[in-house]
PDB file of C-alpha atoms in Angstrom:
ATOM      1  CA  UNK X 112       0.000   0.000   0.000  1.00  0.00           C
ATOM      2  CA  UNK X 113       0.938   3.877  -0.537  1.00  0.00           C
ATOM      3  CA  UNK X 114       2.262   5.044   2.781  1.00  0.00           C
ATOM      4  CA  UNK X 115       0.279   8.052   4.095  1.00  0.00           C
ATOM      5  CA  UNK X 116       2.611  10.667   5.405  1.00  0.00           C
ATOM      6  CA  UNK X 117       2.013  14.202   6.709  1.00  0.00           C
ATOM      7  CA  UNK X 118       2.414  15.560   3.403  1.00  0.00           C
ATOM      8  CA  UNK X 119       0.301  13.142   1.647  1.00  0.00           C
ATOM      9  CA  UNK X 120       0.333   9.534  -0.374  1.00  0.00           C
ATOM     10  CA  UNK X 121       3.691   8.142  -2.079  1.00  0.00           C
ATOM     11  CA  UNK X 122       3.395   5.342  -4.209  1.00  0.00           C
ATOM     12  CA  UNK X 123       5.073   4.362  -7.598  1.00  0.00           C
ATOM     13  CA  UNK X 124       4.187   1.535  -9.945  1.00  0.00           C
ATOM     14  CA  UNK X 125       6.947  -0.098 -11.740  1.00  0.00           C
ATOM     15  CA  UNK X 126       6.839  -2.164 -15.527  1.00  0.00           C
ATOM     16  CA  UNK X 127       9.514  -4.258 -16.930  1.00  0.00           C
ATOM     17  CA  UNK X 128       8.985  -5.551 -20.985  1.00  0.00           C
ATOM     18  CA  UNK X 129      11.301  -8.310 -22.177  1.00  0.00           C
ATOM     19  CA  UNK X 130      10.950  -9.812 -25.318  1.00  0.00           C
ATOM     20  CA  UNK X 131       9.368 -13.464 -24.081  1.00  0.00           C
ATOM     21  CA  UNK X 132      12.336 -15.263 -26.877  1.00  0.00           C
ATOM     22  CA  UNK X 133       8.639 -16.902 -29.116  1.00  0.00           C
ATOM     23  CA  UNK X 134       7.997 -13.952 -30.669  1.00  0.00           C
ATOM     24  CA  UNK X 135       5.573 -12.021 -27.866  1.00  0.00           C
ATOM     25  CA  UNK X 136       6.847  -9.619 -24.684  1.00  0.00           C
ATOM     26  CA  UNK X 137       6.880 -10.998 -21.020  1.00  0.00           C
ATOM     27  CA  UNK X 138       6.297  -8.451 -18.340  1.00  0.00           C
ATOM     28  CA  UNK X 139       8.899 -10.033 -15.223  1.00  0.00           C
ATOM     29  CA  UNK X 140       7.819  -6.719 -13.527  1.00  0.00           C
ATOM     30  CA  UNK X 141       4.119  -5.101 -12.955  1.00  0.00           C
ATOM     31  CA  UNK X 142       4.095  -3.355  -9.926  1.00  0.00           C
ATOM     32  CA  UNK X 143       1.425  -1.246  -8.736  1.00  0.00           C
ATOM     33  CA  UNK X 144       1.425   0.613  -5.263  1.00  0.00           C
ATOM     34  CA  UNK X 145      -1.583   2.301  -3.377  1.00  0.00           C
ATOM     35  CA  UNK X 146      -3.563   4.379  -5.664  1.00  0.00           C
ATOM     36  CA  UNK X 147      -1.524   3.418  -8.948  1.00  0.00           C
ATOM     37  CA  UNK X 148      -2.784  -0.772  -9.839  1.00  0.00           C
ATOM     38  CA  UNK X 149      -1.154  -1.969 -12.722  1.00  0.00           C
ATOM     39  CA  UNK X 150      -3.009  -4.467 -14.775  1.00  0.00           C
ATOM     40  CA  UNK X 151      -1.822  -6.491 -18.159  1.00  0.00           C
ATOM     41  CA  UNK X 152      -4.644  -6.524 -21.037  1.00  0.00           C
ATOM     42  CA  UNK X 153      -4.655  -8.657 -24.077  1.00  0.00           C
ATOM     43  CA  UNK X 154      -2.276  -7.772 -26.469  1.00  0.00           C
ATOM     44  CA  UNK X 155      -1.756  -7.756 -29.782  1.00  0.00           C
ATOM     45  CA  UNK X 156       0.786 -10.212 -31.985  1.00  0.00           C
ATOM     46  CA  UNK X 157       4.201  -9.563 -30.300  1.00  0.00           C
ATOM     47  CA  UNK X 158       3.273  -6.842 -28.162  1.00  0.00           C
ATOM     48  CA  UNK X 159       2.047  -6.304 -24.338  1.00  0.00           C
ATOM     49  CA  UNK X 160      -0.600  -4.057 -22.994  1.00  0.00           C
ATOM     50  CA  UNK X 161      -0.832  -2.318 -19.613  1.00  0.00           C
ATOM     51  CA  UNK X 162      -3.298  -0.577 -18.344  1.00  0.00           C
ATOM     52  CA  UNK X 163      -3.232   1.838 -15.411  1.00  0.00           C
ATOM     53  CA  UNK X 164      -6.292   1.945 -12.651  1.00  0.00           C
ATOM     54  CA  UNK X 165      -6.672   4.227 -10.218  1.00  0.00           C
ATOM     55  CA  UNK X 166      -7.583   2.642  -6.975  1.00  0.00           C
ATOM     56  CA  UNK X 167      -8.277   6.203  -5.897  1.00  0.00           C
ATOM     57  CA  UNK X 168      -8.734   9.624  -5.831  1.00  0.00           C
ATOM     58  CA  UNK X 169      -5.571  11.613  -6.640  1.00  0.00           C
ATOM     59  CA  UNK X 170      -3.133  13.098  -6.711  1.00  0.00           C
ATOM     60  CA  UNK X 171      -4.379  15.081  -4.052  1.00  0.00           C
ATOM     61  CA  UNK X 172      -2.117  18.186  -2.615  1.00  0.00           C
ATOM     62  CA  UNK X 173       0.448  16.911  -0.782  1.00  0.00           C
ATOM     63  CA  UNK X 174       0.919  13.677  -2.901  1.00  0.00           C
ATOM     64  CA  UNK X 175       4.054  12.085  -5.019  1.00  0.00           C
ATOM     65  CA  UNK X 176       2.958   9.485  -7.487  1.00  0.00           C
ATOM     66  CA  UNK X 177       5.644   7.831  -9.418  1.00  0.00           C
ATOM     67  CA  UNK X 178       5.524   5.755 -13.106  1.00  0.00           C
ATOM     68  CA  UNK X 179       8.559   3.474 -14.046  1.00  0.00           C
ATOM     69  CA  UNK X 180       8.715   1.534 -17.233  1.00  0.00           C
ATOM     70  CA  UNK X 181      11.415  -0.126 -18.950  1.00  0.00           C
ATOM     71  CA  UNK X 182      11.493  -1.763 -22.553  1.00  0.00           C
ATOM     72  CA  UNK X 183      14.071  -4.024 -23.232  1.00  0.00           C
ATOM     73  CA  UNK X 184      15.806  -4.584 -26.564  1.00  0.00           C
ATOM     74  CA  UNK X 185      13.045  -5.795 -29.000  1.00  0.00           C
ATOM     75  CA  UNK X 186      10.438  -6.035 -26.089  1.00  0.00           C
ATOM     76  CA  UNK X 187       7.138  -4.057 -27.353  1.00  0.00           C
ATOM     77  CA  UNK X 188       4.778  -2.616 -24.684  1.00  0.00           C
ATOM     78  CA  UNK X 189       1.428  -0.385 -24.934  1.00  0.00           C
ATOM     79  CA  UNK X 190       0.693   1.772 -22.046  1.00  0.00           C
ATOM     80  CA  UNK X 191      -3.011   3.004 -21.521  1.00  0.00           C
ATOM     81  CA  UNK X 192      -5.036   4.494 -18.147  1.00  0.00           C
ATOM     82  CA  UNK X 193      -8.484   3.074 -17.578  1.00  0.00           C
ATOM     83  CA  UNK X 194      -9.651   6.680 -16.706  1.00  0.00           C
ATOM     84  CA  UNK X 195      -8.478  10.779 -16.709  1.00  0.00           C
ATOM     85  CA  UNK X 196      -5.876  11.812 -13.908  1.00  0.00           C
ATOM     86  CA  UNK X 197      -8.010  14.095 -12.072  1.00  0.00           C
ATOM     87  CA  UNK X 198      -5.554  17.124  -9.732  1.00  0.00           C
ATOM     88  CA  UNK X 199      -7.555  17.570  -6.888  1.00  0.00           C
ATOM     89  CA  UNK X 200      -6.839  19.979  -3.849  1.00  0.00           C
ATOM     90  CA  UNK X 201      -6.358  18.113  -0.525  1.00  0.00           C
ATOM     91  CA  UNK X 202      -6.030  18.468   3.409  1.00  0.00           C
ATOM     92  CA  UNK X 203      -2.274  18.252   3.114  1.00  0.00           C
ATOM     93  CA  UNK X 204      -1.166  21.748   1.780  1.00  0.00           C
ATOM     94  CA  UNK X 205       2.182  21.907  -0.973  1.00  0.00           C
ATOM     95  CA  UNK X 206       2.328  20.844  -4.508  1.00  0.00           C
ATOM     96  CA  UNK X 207       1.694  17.446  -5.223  1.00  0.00           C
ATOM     97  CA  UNK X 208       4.006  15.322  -7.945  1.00  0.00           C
ATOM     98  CA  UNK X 209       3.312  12.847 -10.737  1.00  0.00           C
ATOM     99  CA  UNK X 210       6.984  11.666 -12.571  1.00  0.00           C
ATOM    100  CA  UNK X 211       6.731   9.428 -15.097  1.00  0.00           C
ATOM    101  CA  UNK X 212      10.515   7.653 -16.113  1.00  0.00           C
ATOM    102  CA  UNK X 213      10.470   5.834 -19.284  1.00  0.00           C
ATOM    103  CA  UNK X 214      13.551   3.950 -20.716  1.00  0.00           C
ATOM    104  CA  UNK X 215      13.677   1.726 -23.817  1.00  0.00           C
ATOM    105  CA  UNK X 216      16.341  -0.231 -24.920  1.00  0.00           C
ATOM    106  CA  UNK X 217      17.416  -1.019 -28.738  1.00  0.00           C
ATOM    107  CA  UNK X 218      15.413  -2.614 -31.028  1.00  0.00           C
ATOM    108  CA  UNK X 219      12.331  -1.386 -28.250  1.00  0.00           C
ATOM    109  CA  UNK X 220       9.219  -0.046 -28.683  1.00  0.00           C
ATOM    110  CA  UNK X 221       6.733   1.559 -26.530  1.00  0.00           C
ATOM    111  CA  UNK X 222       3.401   3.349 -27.291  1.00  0.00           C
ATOM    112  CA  UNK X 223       2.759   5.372 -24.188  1.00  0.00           C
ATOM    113  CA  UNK X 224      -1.088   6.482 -24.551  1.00  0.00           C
ATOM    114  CA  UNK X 225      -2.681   7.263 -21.456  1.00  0.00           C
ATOM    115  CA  UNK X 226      -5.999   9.211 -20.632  1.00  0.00           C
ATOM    116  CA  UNK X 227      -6.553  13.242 -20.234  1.00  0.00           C
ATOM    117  CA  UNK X 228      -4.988  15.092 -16.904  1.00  0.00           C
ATOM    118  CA  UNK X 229      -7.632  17.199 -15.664  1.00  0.00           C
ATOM    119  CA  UNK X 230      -6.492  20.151 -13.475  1.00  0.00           C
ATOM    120  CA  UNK X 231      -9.212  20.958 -11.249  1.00  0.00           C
ATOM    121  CA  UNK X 232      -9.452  24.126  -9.450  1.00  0.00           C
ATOM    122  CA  UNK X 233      -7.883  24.650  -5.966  1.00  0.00           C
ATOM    123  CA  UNK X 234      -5.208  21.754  -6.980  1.00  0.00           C
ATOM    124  CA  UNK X 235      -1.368  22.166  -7.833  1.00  0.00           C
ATOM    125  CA  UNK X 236       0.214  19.804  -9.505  1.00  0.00           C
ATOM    126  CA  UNK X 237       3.881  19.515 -11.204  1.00  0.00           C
ATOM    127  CA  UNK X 238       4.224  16.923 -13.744  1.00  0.00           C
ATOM    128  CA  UNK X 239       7.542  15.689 -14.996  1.00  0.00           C
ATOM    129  CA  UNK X 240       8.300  13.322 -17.965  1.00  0.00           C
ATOM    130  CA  UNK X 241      11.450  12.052 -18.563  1.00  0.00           C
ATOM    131  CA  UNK X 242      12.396   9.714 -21.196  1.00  0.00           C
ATOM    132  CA  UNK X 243      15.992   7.905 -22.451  1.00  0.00           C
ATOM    133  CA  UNK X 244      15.554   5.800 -25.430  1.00  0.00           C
ATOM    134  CA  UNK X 245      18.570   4.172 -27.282  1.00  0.00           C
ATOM    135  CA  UNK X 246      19.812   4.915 -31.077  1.00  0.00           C
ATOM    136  CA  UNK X 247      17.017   2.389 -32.597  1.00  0.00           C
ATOM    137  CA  UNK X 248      14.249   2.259 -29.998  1.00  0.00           C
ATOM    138  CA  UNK X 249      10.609   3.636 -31.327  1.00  0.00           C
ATOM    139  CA  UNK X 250       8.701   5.493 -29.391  1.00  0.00           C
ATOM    140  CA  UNK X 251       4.953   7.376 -29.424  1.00  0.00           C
ATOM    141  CA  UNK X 252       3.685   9.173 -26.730  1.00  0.00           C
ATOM    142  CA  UNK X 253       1.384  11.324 -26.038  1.00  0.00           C
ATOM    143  CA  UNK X 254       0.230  14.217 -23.424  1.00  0.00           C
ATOM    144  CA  UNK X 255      -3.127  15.678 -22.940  1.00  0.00           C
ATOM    145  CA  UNK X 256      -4.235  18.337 -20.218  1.00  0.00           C
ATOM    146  CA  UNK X 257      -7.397  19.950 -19.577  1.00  0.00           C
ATOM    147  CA  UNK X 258      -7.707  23.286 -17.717  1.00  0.00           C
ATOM    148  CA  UNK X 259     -10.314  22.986 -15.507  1.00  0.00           C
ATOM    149  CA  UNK X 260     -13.701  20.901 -15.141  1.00  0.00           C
ATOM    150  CA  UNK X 261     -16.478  22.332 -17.157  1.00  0.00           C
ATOM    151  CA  UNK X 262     -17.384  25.963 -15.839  1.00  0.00           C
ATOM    152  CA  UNK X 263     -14.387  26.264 -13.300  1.00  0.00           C
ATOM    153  CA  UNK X 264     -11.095  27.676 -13.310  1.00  0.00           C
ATOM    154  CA  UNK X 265      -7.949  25.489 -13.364  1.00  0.00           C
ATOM    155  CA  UNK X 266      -5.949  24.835 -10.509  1.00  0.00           C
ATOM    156  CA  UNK X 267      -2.078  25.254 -11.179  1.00  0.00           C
ATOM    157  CA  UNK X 268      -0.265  22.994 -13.328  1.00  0.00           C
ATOM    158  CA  UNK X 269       2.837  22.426 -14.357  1.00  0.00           C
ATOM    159  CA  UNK X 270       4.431  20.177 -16.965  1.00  0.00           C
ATOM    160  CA  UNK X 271       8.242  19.624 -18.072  1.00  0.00           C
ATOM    161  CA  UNK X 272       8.983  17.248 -20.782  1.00  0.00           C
ATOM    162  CA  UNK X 273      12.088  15.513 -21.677  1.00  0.00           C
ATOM    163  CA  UNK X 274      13.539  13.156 -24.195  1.00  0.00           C
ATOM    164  CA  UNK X 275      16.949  11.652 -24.582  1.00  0.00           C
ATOM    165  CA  UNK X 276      17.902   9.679 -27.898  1.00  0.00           C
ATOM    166  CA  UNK X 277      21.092   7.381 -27.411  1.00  0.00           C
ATOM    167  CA  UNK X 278      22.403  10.105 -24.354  1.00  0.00           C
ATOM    168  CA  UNK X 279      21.681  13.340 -26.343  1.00  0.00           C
ATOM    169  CA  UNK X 280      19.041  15.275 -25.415  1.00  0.00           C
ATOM    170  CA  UNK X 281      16.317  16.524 -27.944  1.00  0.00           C
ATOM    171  CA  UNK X 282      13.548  18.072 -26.383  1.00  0.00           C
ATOM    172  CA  UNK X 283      13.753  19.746 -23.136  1.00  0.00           C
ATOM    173  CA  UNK X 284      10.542  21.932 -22.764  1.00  0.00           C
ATOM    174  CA  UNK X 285       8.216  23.180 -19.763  1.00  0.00           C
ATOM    175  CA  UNK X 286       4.822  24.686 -19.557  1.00  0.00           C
ATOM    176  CA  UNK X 287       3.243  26.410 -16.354  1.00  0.00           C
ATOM    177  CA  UNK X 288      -0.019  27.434 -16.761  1.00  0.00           C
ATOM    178  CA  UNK X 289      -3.162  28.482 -13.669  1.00  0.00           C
ATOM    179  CA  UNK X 290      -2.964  30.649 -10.619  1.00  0.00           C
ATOM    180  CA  UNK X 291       0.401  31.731 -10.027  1.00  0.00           C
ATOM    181  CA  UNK X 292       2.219  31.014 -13.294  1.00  0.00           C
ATOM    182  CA  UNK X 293       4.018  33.354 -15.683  1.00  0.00           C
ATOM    183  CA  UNK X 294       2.277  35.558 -17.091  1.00  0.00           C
ATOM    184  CA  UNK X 295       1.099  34.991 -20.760  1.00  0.00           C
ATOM    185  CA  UNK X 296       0.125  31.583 -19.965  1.00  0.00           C
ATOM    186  CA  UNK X 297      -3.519  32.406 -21.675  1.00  0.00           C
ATOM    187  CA  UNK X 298      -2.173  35.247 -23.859  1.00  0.00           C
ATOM    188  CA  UNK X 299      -2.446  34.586 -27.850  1.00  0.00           C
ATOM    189  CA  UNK X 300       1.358  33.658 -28.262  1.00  0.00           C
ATOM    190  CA  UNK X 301       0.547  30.655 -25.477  1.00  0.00           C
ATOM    191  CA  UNK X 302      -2.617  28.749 -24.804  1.00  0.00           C
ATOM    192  CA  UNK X 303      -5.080  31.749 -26.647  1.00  0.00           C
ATOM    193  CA  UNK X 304      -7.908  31.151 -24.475  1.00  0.00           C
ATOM    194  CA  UNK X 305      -7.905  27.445 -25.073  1.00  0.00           C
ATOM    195  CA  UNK X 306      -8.548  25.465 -22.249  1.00  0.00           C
ATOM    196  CA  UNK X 307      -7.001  22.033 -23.578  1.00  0.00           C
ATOM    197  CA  UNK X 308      -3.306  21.297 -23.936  1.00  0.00           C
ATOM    198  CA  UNK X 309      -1.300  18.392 -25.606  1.00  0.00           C
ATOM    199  CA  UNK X 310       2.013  17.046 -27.307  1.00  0.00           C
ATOM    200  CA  UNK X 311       2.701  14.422 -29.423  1.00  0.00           C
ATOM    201  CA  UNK X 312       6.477  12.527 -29.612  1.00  0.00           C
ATOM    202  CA  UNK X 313       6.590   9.872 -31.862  1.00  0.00           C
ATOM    203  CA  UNK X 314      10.092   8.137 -32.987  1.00  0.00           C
ATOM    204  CA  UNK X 315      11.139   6.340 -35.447  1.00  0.00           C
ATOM    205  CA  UNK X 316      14.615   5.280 -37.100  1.00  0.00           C
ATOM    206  CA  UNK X 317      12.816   6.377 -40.930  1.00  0.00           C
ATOM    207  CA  UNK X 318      12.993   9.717 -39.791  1.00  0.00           C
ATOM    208  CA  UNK X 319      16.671  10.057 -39.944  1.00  0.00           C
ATOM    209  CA  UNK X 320      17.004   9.851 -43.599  1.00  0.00           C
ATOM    210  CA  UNK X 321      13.212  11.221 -44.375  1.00  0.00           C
ATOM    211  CA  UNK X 322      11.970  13.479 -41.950  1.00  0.00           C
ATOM    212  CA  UNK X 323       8.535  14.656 -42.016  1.00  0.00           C
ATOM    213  CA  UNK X 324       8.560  18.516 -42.903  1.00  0.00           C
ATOM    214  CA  UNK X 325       7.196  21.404 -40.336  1.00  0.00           C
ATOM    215  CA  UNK X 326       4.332  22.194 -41.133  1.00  0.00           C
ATOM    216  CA  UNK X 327       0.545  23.696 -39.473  1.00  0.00           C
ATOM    217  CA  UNK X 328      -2.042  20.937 -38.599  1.00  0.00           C
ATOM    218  CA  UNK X 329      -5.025  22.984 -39.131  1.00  0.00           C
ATOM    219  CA  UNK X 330      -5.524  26.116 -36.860  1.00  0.00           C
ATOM    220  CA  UNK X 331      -4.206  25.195 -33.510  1.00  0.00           C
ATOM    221  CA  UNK X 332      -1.784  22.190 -33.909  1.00  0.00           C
ATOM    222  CA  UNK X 333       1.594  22.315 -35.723  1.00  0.00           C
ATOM    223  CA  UNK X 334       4.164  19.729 -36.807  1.00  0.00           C
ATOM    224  CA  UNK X 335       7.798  20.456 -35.864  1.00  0.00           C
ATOM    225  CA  UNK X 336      10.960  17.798 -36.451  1.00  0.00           C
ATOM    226  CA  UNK X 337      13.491  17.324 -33.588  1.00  0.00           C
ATOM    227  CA  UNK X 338      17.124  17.206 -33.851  1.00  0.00           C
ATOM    228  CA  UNK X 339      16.858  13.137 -33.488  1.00  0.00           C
ATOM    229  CA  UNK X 340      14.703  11.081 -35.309  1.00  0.00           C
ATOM    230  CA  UNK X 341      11.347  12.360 -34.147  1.00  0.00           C
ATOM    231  CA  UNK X 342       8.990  14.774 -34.594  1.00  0.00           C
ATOM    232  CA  UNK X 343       6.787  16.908 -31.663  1.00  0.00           C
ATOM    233  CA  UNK X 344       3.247  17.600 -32.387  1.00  0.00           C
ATOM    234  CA  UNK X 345       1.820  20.264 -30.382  1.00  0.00           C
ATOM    235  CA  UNK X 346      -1.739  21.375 -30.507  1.00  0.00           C
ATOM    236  CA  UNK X 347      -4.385  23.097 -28.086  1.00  0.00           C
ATOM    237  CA  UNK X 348      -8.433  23.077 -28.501  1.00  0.00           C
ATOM    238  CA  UNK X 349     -11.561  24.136 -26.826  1.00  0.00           C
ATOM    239  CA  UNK X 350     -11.987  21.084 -24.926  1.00  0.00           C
ATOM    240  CA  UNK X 351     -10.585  17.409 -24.441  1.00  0.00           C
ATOM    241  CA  UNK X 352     -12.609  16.046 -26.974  1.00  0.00           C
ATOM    242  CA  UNK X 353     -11.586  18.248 -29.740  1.00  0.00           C
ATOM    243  CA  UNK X 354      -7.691  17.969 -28.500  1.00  0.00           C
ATOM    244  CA  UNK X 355      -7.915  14.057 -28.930  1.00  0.00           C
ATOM    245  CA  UNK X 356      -9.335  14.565 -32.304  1.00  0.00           C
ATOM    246  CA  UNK X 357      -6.307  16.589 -33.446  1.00  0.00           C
ATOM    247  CA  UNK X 358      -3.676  14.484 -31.875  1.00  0.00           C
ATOM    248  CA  UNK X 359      -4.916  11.276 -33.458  1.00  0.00           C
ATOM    249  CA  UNK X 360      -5.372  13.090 -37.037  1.00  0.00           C
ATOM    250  CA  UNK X 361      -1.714  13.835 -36.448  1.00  0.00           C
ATOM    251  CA  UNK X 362      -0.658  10.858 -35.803  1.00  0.00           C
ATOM    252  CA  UNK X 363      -2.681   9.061 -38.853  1.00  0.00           C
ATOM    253  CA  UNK X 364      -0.799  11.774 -40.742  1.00  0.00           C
ATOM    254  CA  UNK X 365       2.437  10.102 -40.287  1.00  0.00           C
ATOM    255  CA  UNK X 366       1.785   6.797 -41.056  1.00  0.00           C
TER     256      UNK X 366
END
């Protein structure tokens, strides 16, 4: 179980993906811990699927939630959530912490998908996302936030993204956005009034010799290519719905 403390709930849940030696991916580790259950879900020829459960409420303030997955060399592993992440403000006063550490190994691949973060008001949350692949591993993930519950402000929130390809970092970026951020946050050159937030990394050893050009993806999302072999879609929308729309189109686009 997540041990309670005076400033809230830690827990962390832990995968491991190793490529099973028949052609599928064995999962030696799937470790959930308090409020983060881990559970495997039928897969799909030679890859493994997770899916993450909330067991409950949280991150509340006060909380540190942690996410650990490693993909070994030609392991394949699919990540989902059963649910949205929902920031909620708690007893326990302070900022509360999801990190989410991601490794994968040669010859890897991960698809790391999971459900909306909603950022309700009152809460403040810092996410961080940290990920090291190898020269050949393939990766797509994607981020989605929503600013606020339907007719409420959003609590504070904020989100730092990184990716390492074979020890060289490529994308180093952070976003801060609610009560008490920069200012701008909602200004035109930032969010514009949009209330719904999310990235797109996908990674793939094609795009060293062809890499997809930068271009707009309709009105709010653009395309941009990374120093690696990857590419960073970024788009924001009126709502969660509409965000998920764009991000999938995006990722259609690309094959």
């Amino acid at each position: 179980m997540g041990r309670v403390i005076a400033t809230g709930v830690r827990a962390t849940a832990r995968i491991v993906a190793r490529d099973d030696g028949r052609g599928g991916t064995a999962l030696p580790v799937l470790e959930g811990d308090g409020p983060l259950a881990l559970r495997r879900t039928r897969g799909s020829g030679a890859e493994a699927r997770v899916m993450l459960v909330g067991a409950m409420s949280g991150p509340l303030g006060g909380d540190h939630f942690a996410v650990e997955a490693d993909v070994e060399s030609g392991a394949r592993l699919r990540v989902g959530s059963a649910a949205a992440t929902i920031a909620l403000p708690g007893q326990a006063k302070g900022e509360s912490r999801y990190d989410v550490r991601i490794d994968v190994a040669d010859g890897g691949e991960l698809h790391w998908l999971p459900e909306q973060l909603i950022s309700v008001c009152g809460s403040d949350l810092h996410v961080t996302t940290r990920v090291d692949l190898a020269g050949s591993a393939r990766l797509v993930l994607r981020e989605e936030q929503v600013l606020g519950r339907v007719g409420e402000e959003p609590g504070r929130l904020t989100s730092r993204l990184t990716l390492r390809i074979a020890g060289r970092t490529v994308l180093d970026q952070e976003l801060a956005c609610g009560p008490g951020a920069p200012g701008g946050w909602d200004g035109p050159a930032v969010l514009a009034g949009h209330r719904a937030v999310g990235q797109l990394v996908v990674v793939r050893t094609e795009f060293t010799q062809e890499p997809p050009a930068a271009r707009m993806l309709g009105e709010c999302a653009a395309l941009a290519p990374l120093a690696g072999p990857a590419v960073l879609v970024t788009a924001v929308a009126a709502d969660g719905l509409r965000l998920r729309r764009v991000l999938d189109e995006a990722l259609a686009s690309l094959g």
